[in-house]
CSV table of C-alpha atoms in Angstrom, one decimal:
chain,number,residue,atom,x,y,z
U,1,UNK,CA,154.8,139.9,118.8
U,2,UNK,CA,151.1,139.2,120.0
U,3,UNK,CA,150.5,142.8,120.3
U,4,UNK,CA,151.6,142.6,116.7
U,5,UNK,CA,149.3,139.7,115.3
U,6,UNK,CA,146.5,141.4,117.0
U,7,UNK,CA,146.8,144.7,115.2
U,8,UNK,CA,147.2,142.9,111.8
U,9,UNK,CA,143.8,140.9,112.5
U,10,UNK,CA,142.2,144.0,113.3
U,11,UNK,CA,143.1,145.7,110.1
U,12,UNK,CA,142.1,142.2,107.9
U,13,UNK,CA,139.1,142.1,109.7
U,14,UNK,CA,137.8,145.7,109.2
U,15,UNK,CA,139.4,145.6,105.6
U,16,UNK,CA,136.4,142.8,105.2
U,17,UNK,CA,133.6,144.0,107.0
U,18,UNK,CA,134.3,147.0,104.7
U,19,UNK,CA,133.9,144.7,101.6
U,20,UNK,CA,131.3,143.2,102.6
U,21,UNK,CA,129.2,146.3,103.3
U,22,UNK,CA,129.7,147.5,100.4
U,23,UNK,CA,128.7,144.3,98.5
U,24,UNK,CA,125.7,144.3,100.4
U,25,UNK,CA,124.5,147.9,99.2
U,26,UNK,CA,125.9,147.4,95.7
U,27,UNK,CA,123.3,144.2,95.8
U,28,UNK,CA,120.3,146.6,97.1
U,29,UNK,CA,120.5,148.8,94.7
U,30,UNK,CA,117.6,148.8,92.0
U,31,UNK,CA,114.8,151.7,90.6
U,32,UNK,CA,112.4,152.5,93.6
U,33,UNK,CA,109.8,155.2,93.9
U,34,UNK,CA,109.3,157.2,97.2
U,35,UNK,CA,107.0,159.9,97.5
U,36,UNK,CA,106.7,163.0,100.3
U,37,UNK,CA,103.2,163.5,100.4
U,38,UNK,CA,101.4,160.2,99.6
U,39,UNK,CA,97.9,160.4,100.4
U,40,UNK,CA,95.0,158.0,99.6
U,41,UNK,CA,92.4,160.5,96.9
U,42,UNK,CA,94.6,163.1,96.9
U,43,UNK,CA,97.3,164.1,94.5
U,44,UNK,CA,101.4,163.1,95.0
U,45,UNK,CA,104.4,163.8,93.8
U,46,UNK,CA,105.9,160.1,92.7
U,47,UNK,CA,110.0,160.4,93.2
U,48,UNK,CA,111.8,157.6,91.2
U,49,UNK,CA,115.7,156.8,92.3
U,50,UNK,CA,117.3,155.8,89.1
U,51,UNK,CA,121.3,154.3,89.8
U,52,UNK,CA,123.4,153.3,87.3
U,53,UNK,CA,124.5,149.9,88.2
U,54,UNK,CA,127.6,149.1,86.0
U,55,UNK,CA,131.4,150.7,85.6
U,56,UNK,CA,131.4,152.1,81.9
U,57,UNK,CA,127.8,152.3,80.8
U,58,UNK,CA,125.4,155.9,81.4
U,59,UNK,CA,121.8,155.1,82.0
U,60,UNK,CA,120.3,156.7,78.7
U,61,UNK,CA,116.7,156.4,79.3
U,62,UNK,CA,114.0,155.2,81.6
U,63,UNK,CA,110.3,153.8,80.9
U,64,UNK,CA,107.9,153.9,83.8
U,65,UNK,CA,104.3,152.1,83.1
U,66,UNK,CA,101.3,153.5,85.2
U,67,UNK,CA,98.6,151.3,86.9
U,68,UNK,CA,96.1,151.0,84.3
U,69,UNK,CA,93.6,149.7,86.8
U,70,UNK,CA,94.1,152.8,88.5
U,71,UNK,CA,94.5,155.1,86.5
U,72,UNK,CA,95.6,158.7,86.9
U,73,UNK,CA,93.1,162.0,85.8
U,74,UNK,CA,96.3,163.8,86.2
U,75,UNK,CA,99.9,163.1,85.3
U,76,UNK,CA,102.2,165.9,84.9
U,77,UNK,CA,106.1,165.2,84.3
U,78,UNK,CA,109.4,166.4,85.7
U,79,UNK,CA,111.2,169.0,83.0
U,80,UNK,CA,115.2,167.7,83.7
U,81,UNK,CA,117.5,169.4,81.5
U,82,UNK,CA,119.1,167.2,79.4
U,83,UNK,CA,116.1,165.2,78.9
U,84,UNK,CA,113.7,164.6,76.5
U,85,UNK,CA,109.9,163.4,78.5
U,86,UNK,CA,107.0,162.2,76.5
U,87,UNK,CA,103.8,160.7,78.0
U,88,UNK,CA,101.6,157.8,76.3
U,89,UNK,CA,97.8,157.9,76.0
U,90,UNK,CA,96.0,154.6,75.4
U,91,UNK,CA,92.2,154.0,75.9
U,92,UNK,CA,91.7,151.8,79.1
U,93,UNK,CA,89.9,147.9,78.7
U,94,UNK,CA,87.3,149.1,80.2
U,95,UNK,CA,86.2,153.0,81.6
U,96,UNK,CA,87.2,153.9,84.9
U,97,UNK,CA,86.1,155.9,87.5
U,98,UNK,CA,88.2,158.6,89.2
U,99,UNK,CA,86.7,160.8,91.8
U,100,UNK,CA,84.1,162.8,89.9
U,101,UNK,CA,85.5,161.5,86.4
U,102,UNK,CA,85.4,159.0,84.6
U,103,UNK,CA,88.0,157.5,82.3
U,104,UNK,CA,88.0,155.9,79.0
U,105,UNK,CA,91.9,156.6,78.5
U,106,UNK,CA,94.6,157.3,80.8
U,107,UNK,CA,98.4,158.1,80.7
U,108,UNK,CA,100.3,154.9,80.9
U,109,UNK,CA,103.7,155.6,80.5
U,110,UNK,CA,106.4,158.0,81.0
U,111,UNK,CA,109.7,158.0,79.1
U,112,UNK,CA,112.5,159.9,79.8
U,113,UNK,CA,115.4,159.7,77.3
U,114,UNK,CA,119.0,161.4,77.7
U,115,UNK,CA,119.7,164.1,75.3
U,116,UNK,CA,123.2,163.5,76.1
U,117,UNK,CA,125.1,162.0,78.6
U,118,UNK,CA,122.7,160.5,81.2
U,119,UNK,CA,123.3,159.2,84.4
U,120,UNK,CA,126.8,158.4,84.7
U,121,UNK,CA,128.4,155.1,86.0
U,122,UNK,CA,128.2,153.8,89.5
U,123,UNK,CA,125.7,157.4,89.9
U,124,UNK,CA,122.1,158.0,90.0
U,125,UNK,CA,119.3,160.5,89.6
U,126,UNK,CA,115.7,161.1,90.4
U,127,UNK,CA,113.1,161.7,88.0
U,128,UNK,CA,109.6,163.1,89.5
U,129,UNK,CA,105.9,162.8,88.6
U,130,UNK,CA,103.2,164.7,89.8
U,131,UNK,CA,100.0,162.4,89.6
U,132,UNK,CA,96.2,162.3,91.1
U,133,UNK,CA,93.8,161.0,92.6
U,134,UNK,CA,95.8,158.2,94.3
U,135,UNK,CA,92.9,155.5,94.7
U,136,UNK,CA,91.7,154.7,98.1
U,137,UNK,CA,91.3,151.6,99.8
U,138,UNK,CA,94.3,150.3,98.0
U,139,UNK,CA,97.7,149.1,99.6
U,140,UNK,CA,100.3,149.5,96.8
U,141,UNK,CA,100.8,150.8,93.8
U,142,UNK,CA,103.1,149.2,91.7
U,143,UNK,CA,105.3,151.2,88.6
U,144,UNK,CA,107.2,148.2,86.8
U,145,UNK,CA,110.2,150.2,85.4
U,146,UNK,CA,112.6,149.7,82.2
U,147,UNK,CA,116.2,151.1,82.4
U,148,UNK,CA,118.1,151.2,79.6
U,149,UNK,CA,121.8,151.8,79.5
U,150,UNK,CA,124.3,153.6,76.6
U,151,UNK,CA,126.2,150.2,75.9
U,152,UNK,CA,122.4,148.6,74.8
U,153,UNK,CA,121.9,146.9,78.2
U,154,UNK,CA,118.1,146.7,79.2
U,155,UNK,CA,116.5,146.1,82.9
U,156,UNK,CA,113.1,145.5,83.7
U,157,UNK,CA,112.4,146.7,87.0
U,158,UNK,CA,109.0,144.5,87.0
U,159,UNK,CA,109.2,141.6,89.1
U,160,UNK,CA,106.0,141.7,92.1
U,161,UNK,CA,107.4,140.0,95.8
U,162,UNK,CA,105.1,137.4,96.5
U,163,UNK,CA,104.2,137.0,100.3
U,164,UNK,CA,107.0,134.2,102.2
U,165,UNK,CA,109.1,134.6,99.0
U,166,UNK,CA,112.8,136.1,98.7
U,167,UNK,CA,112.7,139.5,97.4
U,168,UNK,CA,113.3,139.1,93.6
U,169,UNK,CA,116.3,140.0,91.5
U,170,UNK,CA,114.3,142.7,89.7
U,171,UNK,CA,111.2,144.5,92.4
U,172,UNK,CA,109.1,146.7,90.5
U,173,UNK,CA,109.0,149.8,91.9
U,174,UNK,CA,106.3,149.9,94.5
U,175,UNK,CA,104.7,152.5,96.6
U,176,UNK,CA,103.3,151.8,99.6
U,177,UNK,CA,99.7,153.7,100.9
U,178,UNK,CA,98.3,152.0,103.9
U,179,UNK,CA,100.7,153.9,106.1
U,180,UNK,CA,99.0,157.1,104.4
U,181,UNK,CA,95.2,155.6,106.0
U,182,UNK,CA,95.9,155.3,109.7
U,183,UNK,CA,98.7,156.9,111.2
U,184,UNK,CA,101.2,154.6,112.8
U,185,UNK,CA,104.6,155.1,114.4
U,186,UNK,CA,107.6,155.3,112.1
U,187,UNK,CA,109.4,151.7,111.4
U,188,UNK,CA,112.5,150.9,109.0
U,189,UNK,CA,112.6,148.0,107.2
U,190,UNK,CA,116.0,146.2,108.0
U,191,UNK,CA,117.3,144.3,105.3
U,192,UNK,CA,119.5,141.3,106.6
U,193,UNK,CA,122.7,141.1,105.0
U,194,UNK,CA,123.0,144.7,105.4
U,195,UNK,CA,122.2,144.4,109.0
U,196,UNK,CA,125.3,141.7,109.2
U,197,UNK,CA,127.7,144.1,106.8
U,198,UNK,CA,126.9,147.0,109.5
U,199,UNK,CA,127.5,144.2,112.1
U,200,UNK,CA,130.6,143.2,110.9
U,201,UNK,CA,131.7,146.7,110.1
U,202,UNK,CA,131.1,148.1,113.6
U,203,UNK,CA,133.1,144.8,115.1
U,204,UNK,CA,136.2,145.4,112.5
U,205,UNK,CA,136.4,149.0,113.9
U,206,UNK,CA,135.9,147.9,117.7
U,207,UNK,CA,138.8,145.3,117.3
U,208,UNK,CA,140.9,147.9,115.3
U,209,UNK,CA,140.4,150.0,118.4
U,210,UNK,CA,141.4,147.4,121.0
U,211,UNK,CA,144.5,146.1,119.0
U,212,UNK,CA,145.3,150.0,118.5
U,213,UNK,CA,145.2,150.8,122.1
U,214,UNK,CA,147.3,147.0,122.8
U,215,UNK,CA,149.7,148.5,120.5
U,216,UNK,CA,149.9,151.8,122.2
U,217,UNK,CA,150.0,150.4,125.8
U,218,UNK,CA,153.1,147.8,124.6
U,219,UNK,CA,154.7,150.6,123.5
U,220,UNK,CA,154.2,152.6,126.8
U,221,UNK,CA,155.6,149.5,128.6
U,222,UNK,CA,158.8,149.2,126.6
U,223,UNK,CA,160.1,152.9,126.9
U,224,UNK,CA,159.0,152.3,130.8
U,225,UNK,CA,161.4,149.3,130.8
U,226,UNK,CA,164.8,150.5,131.6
């Protein structure tokens, strides 16, 4: 009987770690941007994770809005079958200087919209920009985003973390390019309440395995028994 009760709470209590970890990365995901090559005045290729966070609906298109107070000379766009891309020109409040030229309008935004189809539910994609100069002496670059799904839903991927504050509902997606100024060792950013799902998860397995091997060792000791 204990040997038993102890397998049941090992299988309840992996059953929930499992749940939990995969509330926690349900919760974390959201529209980011990523690039491979980064690099303060030179030229990037901008990577933007696009999931489709619901059950039923496709996301259909996706808006992307580029820093007008650094603005890009150069934008050129990712072809994707299945996708239409236009870009949007509008003249800048006031000219701006980019290396060796200076601006007076810049690219602003970048739409994407599903021919057909889209990214299907509880899925994702990655849509790709190739951009320059990236300014220097600047941290971050932020890209507030607007996802739009098939069933008429709207998200606006345009909230800015303050510093001391909870990371909002809706981040904008942000690039970081201080890394790209001094090279530093490699660090992850751990996000709690994964860091307690994976917690949890590895301690549902680890008593699965010790009420497994109870099991096993009862077992042994009852055909032993004559």
């Amino acid at each position: 009987m204990p040997q038993t009760f102890v397998l049941r709470a090992a299988a309840i209590a992996a059953a929930s770690a499992l749940i939990l970890a995969g509330a926690a990365g349900s919760a974390s995901a959201h529209v980011t941007v990523s690039s491979p090559d980064a690099k303060p005045g030179g030229y990037a290729k901008l990577v933007f994770r696009v999931p489709t966070e619901s059950d039923s609906a496709s996301t259909t298109k996706l808006v992307v809005s580029l820093p007008k107070d650094h603005p890009f000379a150069h934008v050129g766009a990712q072809v994707k079958d299945g996708w239409k891309v236009v870009k949007t020109t509008e003249k800048l409040p006031q000219p701006v200087k980019v290396g060796d030229v200076t601006l007076s309008e810049a690219i602003t935004t970048v739409t994407w919209t599903a021919a057909a189809g889209g990214v299907p539910p509880n899925d994702f994609d990655e849509f790709a920009l190739s951009v320059g100069k990236l300014p220097e002496g600047v941290d971050t670059l932020n890209f507030p985003a607007v996802q739009t799904y098939s069933d008429g839903e709207v998200v606006k991927w345009e909230q800015l973390a303050k510093d001391g504050a909870d990371k909002p509902e809706h981040p904008a997606p942000t690039l970081k390019l201080a890394a790209a100024l001094t090279p530093v060792a490699p660090t992850t950013e751990v996000d709690n309440t994964d860091t307690l799902a994976r917690a949890l998860g590895a301690g549902g397995l680890l008593l699965g395995l010790v009420g497994l091997g109870l099991g096993l060792r009862a077992g042994r000791t009852r055909k032993a028994t004559p």
